[in-house]
Coordinates of C-alpha atoms in Angstrom, one line a residue:
Chain C
M5 CA -0.1 -0.3 0.4
K6 CA 1.4 3.8 -1.2
A7 CA 2.3 5.5 2.1
R8 CA -0.4 8.2 0.5
T9 CA -3.4 6.1 0.7
I10 CA -1.8 4.4 4.2
W11 CA -2.5 9.0 5.4
R12 CA -5.6 8.9 4.2
H13 CA -7.3 6.1 5.8
I14 CA -6.0 7.6 8.6
K15 CA -7.1 11.1 8.5
E16 CA -10.5 9.0 7.0
S17 CA -11.3 7.6 10.3
F18 CA -10.4 10.2 12.2
K19 CA -12.9 12.2 9.8
S20 CA -15.8 9.7 10.4
I21 CA -15.6 9.5 14.1
K22 CA -15.9 12.9 14.6
R23 CA -18.5 13.2 11.4
N24 CA -20.2 9.9 13.6
G25 CA -19.6 12.3 16.7
W26 CA -23.2 10.8 18.2
M27 CA -23.0 6.8 17.5
S28 CA -18.8 6.8 18.1
L29 CA -19.0 9.3 21.6
A30 CA -22.4 5.9 22.2
A31 CA -19.4 3.9 21.0
V32 CA -16.6 4.6 23.7
S33 CA -18.9 5.4 25.9
A34 CA -20.0 1.7 25.6
V35 CA -15.5 0.3 25.9
A36 CA -15.4 2.7 28.7
V37 CA -17.6 1.3 31.3
T38 CA -17.1 -2.5 29.8
L39 CA -13.7 -1.5 30.6
L40 CA -13.7 -0.1 33.7
L41 CA -15.4 -3.5 34.7
V42 CA -13.1 -5.9 33.7
G43 CA -10.3 -2.8 34.9
S44 CA -11.9 -3.3 38.6
F45 CA -12.8 -6.0 39.3
I46 CA -9.2 -7.8 37.5
A47 CA -7.4 -5.4 39.8
I48 CA -9.1 -6.1 42.9
L49 CA -9.3 -10.0 42.4
L50 CA -5.8 -10.9 41.6
N51 CA -5.1 -8.2 44.9
V52 CA -7.8 -10.7 47.1
N53 CA -5.0 -13.5 45.2
K54 CA -2.0 -11.7 46.4
L55 CA -2.9 -11.3 50.1
A56 CA -4.1 -15.3 50.5
S57 CA -1.1 -15.8 49.6
D58 CA 0.4 -13.7 51.8
V59 CA -1.9 -16.2 54.2
E60 CA -0.1 -18.5 53.0
E61 CA 3.3 -18.2 52.6
D62 CA 2.7 -16.4 56.3
V63 CA 2.1 -19.8 57.2
S64 CA 5.5 -21.2 59.0
V65 CA 6.5 -24.6 60.6
R66 CA 7.5 -24.1 64.7
V67 CA 9.6 -27.5 65.4
Y68 CA 10.4 -27.2 69.2
I69 CA 13.9 -28.6 70.6
D70 CA 14.3 -31.1 73.0
L71 CA 15.3 -29.4 76.0
A72 CA 18.1 -32.6 76.2
A73 CA 19.5 -31.3 73.3
E74 CA 23.1 -29.1 73.6
E75 CA 24.6 -27.2 71.1
E76 CA 26.0 -28.5 69.4
D77 CA 22.4 -31.3 68.5
Q78 CA 20.8 -28.5 67.3
E79 CA 23.8 -27.4 65.1
A80 CA 23.7 -30.8 64.2
L81 CA 19.4 -30.2 63.9
Q82 CA 19.4 -27.8 62.1
E83 CA 21.4 -29.3 59.1
N84 CA 19.4 -31.7 59.2
L85 CA 16.5 -29.7 58.8
E86 CA 17.2 -27.0 56.6
E87 CA 18.5 -30.4 54.3
I88 CA 14.5 -31.4 54.3
E89 CA 13.0 -31.5 50.4
D90 CA 11.3 -27.7 50.5
V91 CA 12.9 -26.1 53.2
E92 CA 13.6 -22.2 52.5
L93 CA 14.7 -21.1 55.5
V94 CA 15.3 -21.9 59.2
V95 CA 15.5 -19.6 61.9
Y96 CA 16.4 -20.1 65.6
S97 CA 14.6 -18.7 68.5
S98 CA 15.8 -19.2 72.2
R99 CA 13.6 -19.7 75.2
D100 CA 14.4 -15.5 75.7
E101 CA 13.4 -14.4 72.0
E102 CA 10.7 -17.1 72.1
L103 CA 9.5 -15.4 76.0
S104 CA 10.0 -11.3 75.5
Q105 CA 7.5 -12.3 72.0
V106 CA 4.5 -14.3 73.8
I107 CA 5.3 -10.9 77.0
G108 CA 5.1 -8.0 74.3
S109 CA 1.9 -10.2 72.7
Y110 CA 0.1 -11.4 76.1
G111 CA 1.3 -8.9 78.7
D112 CA 4.3 -8.1 81.4
E113 CA 2.4 -10.7 83.9
F114 CA 4.2 -13.2 81.9
G115 CA 7.6 -12.0 83.1
L116 CA 7.3 -13.3 85.9
F117 CA 8.4 -16.8 84.3
D118 CA 11.5 -15.4 83.1
G119 CA 15.3 -17.0 83.2
D120 CA 15.2 -20.5 84.6
D121 CA 11.1 -20.3 85.1
N122 CA 10.3 -19.7 81.6
P123 CA 9.0 -22.9 80.9
L124 CA 9.5 -22.6 76.9
H125 CA 11.8 -24.4 74.4
D126 CA 13.3 -23.3 72.1
V127 CA 12.8 -23.5 68.1
F128 CA 13.2 -24.1 65.2
I129 CA 11.2 -21.8 62.8
L130 CA 11.0 -22.9 59.2
N131 CA 9.9 -21.5 56.0
T132 CA 9.3 -23.8 53.0
S133 CA 9.0 -22.5 49.5
A134 CA 5.7 -23.9 49.3
P135 CA 2.6 -23.7 50.7
E136 CA 1.7 -26.7 50.2
A137 CA 4.7 -28.3 51.1
T138 CA 4.1 -27.3 54.5
A139 CA 2.1 -30.6 56.1
E140 CA 4.8 -33.2 54.3
V141 CA 8.0 -31.1 56.4
A142 CA 6.9 -31.1 59.2
D143 CA 6.3 -35.4 59.4
Q144 CA 10.1 -35.0 58.2
A145 CA 10.9 -32.5 60.7
E146 CA 8.9 -35.0 63.5
D147 CA 11.3 -37.2 62.6
L148 CA 14.5 -36.2 63.5
N149 CA 16.8 -36.5 66.7
Y150 CA 16.3 -34.1 69.5
V151 CA 12.6 -32.8 68.1
A152 CA 10.9 -32.7 71.1
D153 CA 7.1 -31.1 69.3
V154 CA 6.3 -29.8 65.4
N155 CA 3.6 -27.3 65.5
Y156 CA 2.3 -26.0 62.1
G157 CA -1.7 -25.5 62.6
G158 CA -2.4 -28.6 61.3
A159 CA -5.9 -28.9 60.2
T160 CA -6.8 -25.6 60.5
A161 CA -4.2 -24.7 58.0
D162 CA -5.4 -27.4 55.3
R163 CA -8.7 -26.0 55.2
L164 CA -6.9 -22.8 54.8
F165 CA -5.1 -24.2 52.7
E166 CA -7.7 -25.3 50.7
V167 CA -10.0 -21.8 50.9
M168 CA -7.0 -19.7 49.5
E169 CA -7.3 -23.2 46.4
T170 CA -11.3 -22.4 45.7
V171 CA -11.0 -18.4 45.9
R172 CA -7.8 -19.0 43.2
N173 CA -10.0 -21.0 40.9
V174 CA -12.7 -18.7 41.1
G175 CA -11.8 -15.8 40.9
A176 CA -9.4 -17.6 37.8
V177 CA -13.0 -18.2 36.1
I178 CA -15.0 -15.0 36.8
I179 CA -11.6 -12.7 35.1
V180 CA -12.5 -15.2 31.9
A181 CA -15.7 -14.2 31.7
L182 CA -15.2 -11.1 32.7
I183 CA -12.9 -11.0 29.4
F184 CA -15.6 -13.0 27.3
T185 CA -18.1 -9.9 28.4
A186 CA -15.9 -7.6 27.7
V187 CA -15.1 -9.1 24.3
F188 CA -18.4 -9.5 23.6
L189 CA -20.1 -5.7 24.2
I190 CA -17.3 -4.4 22.6
A191 CA -17.7 -6.3 19.5
N192 CA -21.5 -5.6 19.6
T193 CA -21.5 -1.5 20.3
I194 CA -18.8 -1.7 17.3
R195 CA -20.7 -4.2 14.8
I196 CA -24.4 -1.2 15.7
T197 CA -21.8 1.6 14.7
I198 CA -21.6 0.2 11.2
F199 CA -25.0 -1.6 11.1
S200 CA -26.1 1.9 10.4
R201 CA -23.6 2.3 8.1
K202 CA -24.8 -0.5 5.7
T203 CA -25.8 1.3 2.9
E204 CA -22.5 3.8 2.6
I205 CA -20.7 0.6 2.5
E206 CA -22.3 -0.8 0.2
I207 CA -22.1 2.6 -2.1
M208 CA -18.3 2.5 -1.5
K209 CA -18.6 -0.8 -3.2
L210 CA -20.4 0.4 -6.3
V211 CA -18.0 3.6 -7.1
G212 CA -15.0 1.0 -7.7
A213 CA -13.6 0.8 -4.0
T214 CA -11.6 -2.6 -2.8
N215 CA -12.7 -4.4 0.0
W216 CA -9.4 -2.9 1.5
F217 CA -9.9 -0.1 1.0
I218 CA -13.0 0.7 2.4
R219 CA -11.5 -1.9 5.2
W220 CA -9.4 -0.3 6.4
P221 CA -10.1 3.0 7.4
F222 CA -12.9 1.1 9.8
L223 CA -10.5 -0.8 11.2
I224 CA -8.2 2.8 12.0
E225 CA -11.4 3.4 12.9
G226 CA -13.7 1.0 16.2
A227 CA -9.4 0.4 17.6
L228 CA -8.8 4.8 18.2
I229 CA -12.7 3.9 19.6
G230 CA -11.7 1.5 21.5
F231 CA -7.8 3.1 22.6
I232 CA -9.7 6.1 23.1
G233 CA -12.5 4.1 25.7
A234 CA -9.9 1.9 27.0
L235 CA -8.5 5.6 28.2
I236 CA -10.8 6.3 30.5
P237 CA -10.9 3.6 32.5
V238 CA -6.5 2.9 32.8
S239 CA -6.9 6.1 34.2
I240 CA -9.5 6.2 36.6
I241 CA -8.5 3.2 37.4
S242 CA -4.5 3.8 38.0
Y243 CA -5.4 7.4 39.5
I244 CA -7.4 5.3 42.3
Y245 CA -4.8 2.1 42.7
L246 CA -2.2 4.7 43.0
S247 CA -3.6 7.0 46.0
G248 CA -5.6 3.6 47.9
F249 CA -2.3 2.3 47.6
D250 CA -0.4 4.5 50.3
T251 CA -3.1 4.5 51.9
M252 CA -3.4 0.2 52.6
M253 CA 0.1 -0.8 51.9
S254 CA 0.6 2.3 55.1
Y255 CA -2.4 0.1 57.2
L256 CA -0.6 -3.4 56.5
S257 CA 2.7 -2.1 57.4
G258 CA 4.6 -4.7 59.8
T259 CA 1.8 -7.5 58.4
Y260 CA 2.9 -10.3 56.0
F261 CA 0.8 -8.8 53.8
A262 CA 1.1 -6.1 51.1
L263 CA -0.9 -5.3 48.2
L264 CA 0.6 -6.0 44.8
P265 CA 3.2 -3.4 43.1
P266 CA 2.0 -0.7 41.1
N267 CA 4.7 -1.2 38.9
P268 CA 4.9 -4.1 37.0
F269 CA 0.6 -4.7 38.2
L270 CA -0.5 -1.9 36.9
I271 CA 1.3 -2.1 33.9
Q272 CA 0.1 -5.6 33.3
I273 CA -3.2 -3.7 33.5
V274 CA -3.0 -0.9 32.2
A275 CA -1.3 -2.7 28.5
L276 CA -3.9 -5.6 29.0
L277 CA -7.5 -2.8 28.6
L278 CA -6.0 -0.9 25.3
A279 CA -4.9 -4.2 24.0
I280 CA -9.1 -5.3 24.9
G281 CA -10.2 -1.9 23.7
I282 CA -8.2 -1.0 20.2
G283 CA -7.8 -5.4 19.3
I284 CA -11.7 -5.8 19.3
G285 CA -12.7 -2.6 18.6
G286 CA -10.1 -2.2 15.3
F287 CA -10.9 -6.6 15.2
G288 CA -14.4 -5.9 15.2
S289 CA -15.3 -3.4 12.7
A290 CA -13.2 -5.5 9.9
L291 CA -15.6 -8.6 10.9
S292 CA -18.9 -6.6 10.7
I293 CA -18.3 -5.0 7.9
R294 CA -17.6 -8.1 5.6
K295 CA -21.4 -9.3 4.9
F296 CA -21.9 -5.2 3.7
L297 CA -18.8 -5.3 1.1
K298 CA -20.5 -8.5 -0.6
V299 CA -22.0 -6.1 -3.1
Chain N
M21 CA -17.7 -2.7 -26.6
I22 CA -20.3 -4.2 -24.3
E23 CA -21.5 -7.0 -25.6
M24 CA -24.3 -9.3 -24.8
T25 CA -25.2 -12.6 -26.3
N26 CA -28.5 -15.2 -26.1
V27 CA -28.7 -13.8 -22.1
Y28 CA -31.1 -15.0 -19.4
K29 CA -31.8 -13.4 -15.8
K30 CA -34.4 -15.3 -13.7
Y31 CA -33.8 -14.5 -10.0
P32 CA -35.2 -16.6 -7.2
N33 CA -38.2 -15.4 -7.7
G34 CA -39.3 -17.4 -10.8
I35 CA -39.5 -13.5 -12.7
T36 CA -37.7 -14.3 -16.2
A37 CA -36.9 -10.1 -15.9
I38 CA -34.2 -10.9 -19.8
N39 CA -35.7 -13.5 -22.2
G40 CA -32.9 -14.1 -24.8
L41 CA -31.8 -11.1 -25.4
D42 CA -28.8 -10.3 -27.9
V43 CA -27.4 -6.7 -27.8
R44 CA -23.7 -4.5 -29.7
I45 CA -22.7 -0.8 -28.3
D46 CA -19.4 0.6 -29.7
Q47 CA -17.3 3.2 -27.9
G48 CA -18.6 6.3 -28.3
D49 CA -22.5 5.6 -28.7
F50 CA -24.8 7.2 -26.4
V51 CA -27.6 5.1 -26.6
Y52 CA -31.2 5.1 -24.6
V53 CA -32.9 1.5 -23.2
V54 CA -36.5 2.9 -23.1
G55 CA -39.5 0.9 -22.6
P56 CA -42.4 0.0 -19.9
S57 CA -41.8 -0.6 -16.7
G58 CA -41.2 -3.8 -15.8
A59 CA -39.7 -4.9 -18.9
G60 CA -36.3 -5.4 -18.0
K61 CA -34.2 -2.2 -18.6
S62 CA -33.1 -1.7 -15.2
T63 CA -31.8 -5.5 -15.0
F64 CA -31.0 -5.1 -18.4
I65 CA -28.8 -2.3 -16.9
K66 CA -27.1 -3.5 -14.3
M67 CA -25.7 -6.5 -15.2
I68 CA -23.6 -4.1 -17.6
Y69 CA -21.8 -3.1 -14.2
R70 CA -22.8 -6.2 -12.8
E71 CA -24.6 -5.1 -9.7
E72 CA -26.8 -8.2 -11.6
V73 CA -25.0 -11.4 -13.3
P74 CA -26.9 -14.0 -15.8
T75 CA -28.4 -16.8 -15.3
K76 CA -27.4 -17.4 -18.8
G77 CA -25.0 -15.7 -21.6
T78 CA -22.5 -13.9 -22.3
V79 CA -21.9 -10.9 -21.1
K80 CA -19.0 -8.5 -22.2
V81 CA -17.8 -5.2 -21.3
G82 CA -14.5 -4.0 -22.6
D83 CA -11.9 -6.5 -21.1
F84 CA -14.0 -7.6 -18.2
D85 CA -16.4 -10.7 -19.1
L86 CA -18.8 -10.7 -16.4
V87 CA -20.3 -13.7 -16.3
N88 CA -16.7 -15.3 -15.0
L89 CA -15.3 -12.2 -13.4
K90 CA -14.0 -13.3 -9.7
A91 CA -15.6 -11.1 -7.2
K92 CA -12.0 -10.3 -6.5
K93 CA -12.0 -8.4 -9.9
V94 CA -15.8 -6.5 -9.9
P95 CA -14.1 -3.2 -7.9
Y96 CA -11.4 -2.2 -11.0
L97 CA -15.0 -2.7 -13.6
R98 CA -16.4 -0.8 -11.9
R99 CA -14.4 2.0 -12.2
F100 CA -14.5 0.9 -16.1
V101 CA -18.0 1.9 -16.3
G102 CA -19.8 5.2 -13.9
V103 CA -22.8 4.7 -12.6
V104 CA -25.5 7.3 -12.2
Y105 CA -27.7 6.1 -10.4
Q106 CA -31.1 7.1 -10.1
D107 CA -31.3 7.6 -5.7
F108 CA -28.2 9.6 -7.0
K109 CA -26.4 7.1 -4.3
L110 CA -24.6 9.8 -2.1
L111 CA -22.3 8.7 0.7
P112 CA -24.2 11.0 3.5
R113 CA -21.4 12.0 5.4
L114 CA -18.6 13.9 2.9
T115 CA -18.9 16.6 1.2
V116 CA -19.5 17.6 -2.6
F117 CA -15.9 17.4 -2.8
E118 CA -15.3 14.3 -0.6
N119 CA -17.6 12.8 -2.2
V120 CA -16.4 13.1 -5.4
A121 CA -12.7 12.9 -4.6
Y122 CA -13.7 9.5 -2.5
A123 CA -14.5 7.8 -6.2
M124 CA -10.7 9.0 -7.1
Q125 CA -8.8 8.2 -4.5
V126 CA -10.7 4.8 -4.5
V127 CA -7.9 4.5 -7.5
G128 CA -4.9 6.1 -5.5
K129 CA -5.1 9.4 -8.0
K130 CA -2.3 11.7 -5.6
P131 CA -4.4 14.5 -3.4
K132 CA -3.4 17.1 -5.6
Q133 CA -4.6 15.6 -8.7
I134 CA -8.1 14.8 -7.3
Q135 CA -7.7 18.9 -6.0
K136 CA -7.9 19.6 -10.2
R137 CA -9.8 16.7 -11.7
V138 CA -13.1 17.2 -8.8
L139 CA -13.3 20.9 -8.9
E140 CA -12.7 20.7 -13.3
V141 CA -15.5 18.1 -13.6
L142 CA -17.6 20.7 -10.9
E143 CA -17.6 23.2 -12.6
L144 CA -18.6 20.9 -16.4
V145 CA -21.7 20.1 -13.8
G146 CA -22.6 24.0 -12.5
L147 CA -21.8 22.9 -8.3
K148 CA -18.4 24.5 -7.9
H149 CA -20.0 27.1 -5.7
K150 CA -21.2 24.1 -4.0
V151 CA -17.9 22.3 -3.3
R152 CA -18.7 21.9 1.3
M153 CA -21.8 21.8 0.9
F154 CA -23.5 18.2 2.6
P155 CA -25.7 16.5 0.3
N156 CA -29.0 16.6 2.3
E157 CA -28.6 20.2 1.5
L158 CA -28.4 19.8 -1.5
S159 CA -31.6 19.7 -3.6
G160 CA -32.3 16.6 -5.8
G161 CA -31.6 18.4 -9.3
E162 CA -27.8 19.4 -7.7
Q163 CA -27.8 16.0 -5.8
Q164 CA -28.3 14.2 -9.9
R165 CA -25.3 16.3 -10.6
V166 CA -22.7 15.4 -8.3
A167 CA -23.5 12.2 -9.1
I168 CA -22.2 12.4 -12.4
A169 CA -20.0 14.5 -11.7
R170 CA -18.5 11.5 -9.3
A171 CA -19.2 9.0 -11.8
I172 CA -17.0 10.7 -14.9
A173 CA -14.4 11.6 -12.3
N174 CA -12.2 8.9 -13.1
M175 CA -12.9 9.8 -17.0
P176 CA -15.0 5.5 -17.4
R177 CA -15.1 4.1 -21.1
V178 CA -18.8 4.3 -20.4
L179 CA -21.3 6.1 -18.5
I180 CA -24.2 4.3 -17.3
A181 CA -27.7 6.8 -16.7
D182 CA -30.7 5.0 -14.4
E183 CA -32.9 7.4 -14.9
P184 CA -31.3 9.9 -14.7
T185 CA -34.2 12.7 -15.8
G186 CA -36.8 10.9 -12.9
N187 CA -37.8 13.3 -10.1
L188 CA -35.7 16.0 -12.0
D189 CA -38.1 19.5 -13.2
P190 CA -37.6 19.8 -16.6
E191 CA -35.6 22.5 -17.2
T192 CA -32.8 21.1 -14.9
A193 CA -32.9 17.2 -16.5
W194 CA -32.1 20.3 -20.0
G195 CA -28.8 21.2 -17.6
I196 CA -28.0 17.4 -16.8
M197 CA -28.7 16.4 -21.0
D198 CA -25.9 18.8 -21.9
V199 CA -23.4 18.1 -19.0
L200 CA -24.2 13.8 -20.7
E201 CA -24.3 15.2 -24.3
E202 CA -20.3 17.1 -23.4
I203 CA -19.1 13.8 -21.7
N204 CA -20.8 12.4 -25.5
N205 CA -18.6 14.5 -27.1
Q206 CA -15.7 13.6 -25.3
G207 CA -15.3 10.2 -26.4
T208 CA -17.7 8.8 -23.2
T209 CA -20.1 5.8 -23.8
I210 CA -23.0 6.5 -22.8
I211 CA -26.1 4.1 -21.6
M212 CA -29.2 6.3 -20.4
A213 CA -32.8 4.0 -19.3
T214 CA -35.0 6.7 -19.6
H215 CA -39.3 7.0 -19.5
N216 CA -38.4 10.8 -20.7
S217 CA -39.7 11.2 -24.6
D218 CA -39.7 14.8 -24.7
I219 CA -35.8 14.4 -24.2
V220 CA -35.5 11.6 -26.7
N221 CA -37.5 12.4 -29.4
R222 CA -35.5 15.3 -29.1
V223 CA -32.3 15.0 -28.8
R224 CA -31.8 12.0 -31.2
H225 CA -29.5 9.8 -30.7
R226 CA -29.9 4.9 -30.5
V227 CA -32.6 4.2 -28.7
L228 CA -32.6 0.8 -27.9
A229 CA -36.8 -0.7 -26.2
V230 CA -36.9 -3.5 -23.6
E231 CA -39.5 -4.9 -23.6
N232 CA -40.7 -8.9 -22.0
G233 CA -36.6 -9.2 -21.6
R234 CA -35.5 -9.2 -25.2
I235 CA -34.3 -6.3 -27.2
A236 CA -37.1 -4.9 -29.5
R237 CA -36.5 -2.4 -31.3
D238 CA -33.5 -0.9 -32.2
Q239 CA -33.3 2.0 -33.8
E240 CA -30.5 4.9 -34.9
E241 CA -31.7 7.9 -33.8
G242 CA -35.3 6.1 -33.2
L243 CA -38.6 7.6 -31.6
Y244 CA -39.3 7.1 -28.0
E245 CA -43.0 5.4 -29.5
Y246 CA -44.7 4.9 -25.3
E247 CA -47.6 6.6 -24.6
G248 CA -47.0 9.6 -21.7

C-alpha cells in the first residue's frame, strides 16, 4: 500500500469519528464502561489472590527443640532441617526470645516466667518454598532427633490452604468470564455502529472501492474508538490504585500482607485494557463490515 | 465494446427479467434504453456493471467477461464503467467535494490531481460553488449532478445513467442532458435508461426498446414511441 493511501485512511477514520458524533460517543462510552468494570474486578481479584498467598506464606512450621539437646545437637538438627526438601529458610529462636514475644503479645504478667522459670523451648522456625509442602515438611521434621514437637497449625492450616485454593480458582474463572464479556460487548457495540452505515459501505463498493480500501478506515476507526474508550478506565483505575496503594500499605505495614506493587501490576492491567480496547475495536469493525462488502 | 449474447436472467423468485437478449454497443455511442416498467430495463442496465449476473449467456464490457469475473476484480470493472444511479447514492457524511474525490482516491490518484479534477468536473456540472455542502443540503437536481460528476471523475469509458432525469423538473433535466452530451462528445459511451419522451425525441440518438426481456427495437436516431 502506498504511504499516501495509508495517510488517507488515517485521516478518513478521524474524520468519520468526528462526523458520526453521537454514534462514536456512544461506542466510546460503552467500551469505557465495560473496560472499567473488567479492569476494577481484575485489580481487586488479583489483590485478593495476593493477600491469600500472603496468608499461606505466613504459615511456618515451628520445630520445638528437646530440652536435653546440647549445642552441637542443635547444630546437627539445624543441618538436618535444612536438608529437608522444600525447606527454604531455618531461623533459630531461643526460649528467651520466645518468651519476650509472648510478653510482647500477651502482657507483662508473663514476665514472671523470666529466667529459669521459662517453660518454653528453643525453636527452629521453618519457611517452606510452597504452602502445600508445609504438612510434608512437618512430618519429616517430627522424625528427627531432639525434636520435642512440631506445630504448623495442622488441620486449621490445611483448611486455610483449601479455602485459598478455591478463592484462587473462582477468581480465575471470574476474570476469564469478565474478559469474554468485555470482548463480546465491545464487538457488539462496534457492530451496531457499523450496521447504521450499511448503505455507505454498499455505495463505496459501487463506486469501485476494493474491500481493503473500505476496510482500513473502518478498522482504524474501530481501533481508535477502542483506544479512546480504554483511556478513560485506564486513567480512573491508575489514579485510584496509585492513591489507594499508599493508604492501604500504611495500614498493612508491620504485617505479612502487601498489595501488588503498581510496577509491574498496574502497568500490566493498563496494557491488558488497552489491548482489549484496540484489538477488539479494530478486529470487531473489520469483521462486522464483511457481510456488507458483498455487493 | 459492450456485447451481450443470448442473455437470460431469472430471479430466485421465479420472474424471468431478461429472456434471450442480444445487443452490441460500440465505443462512443449514445444509447437510450426505453420500455415499459417491468420490461427488464433495470436488469439490463444492472448487468452492465455487474450488480446482477446473468443466469445464462455472456456479457462482455471492454476486456471484462462479466459472467466469469471474480469478485475481487469487480471493483476494477466499476472504475471502467461510471454509474449514475436514480437515487444518486451519494455518501451522506461526505461533502460534495469529498464525494467526487472518493471515487478518485479509490483509484489511488494523487491529492493534487484529485483536487484539480474534482473542481473541473464540478464546474462541468455547474456546482463549483457548492463544494463544501453535504448531500442533504442540496436539491434533487444538484445531487444528481454530483452523482454525474463522481461517475465521470475517473474518465470512465462507459457512463451508465439510470433515469438521470427521473426526479427532476424539465429545466434541470435539460441541464443534465447538456452535461451528458458534453461527456459523450469527449468519447465516453453513454447508456441512459429513461422514460422522458421529450428528451428522447428532441435529442436524437440510438434507441434500444426493451420489452419482455429482449430488445424489441434497435433504431438509430429513434423516437420514444410510448405513451406518457
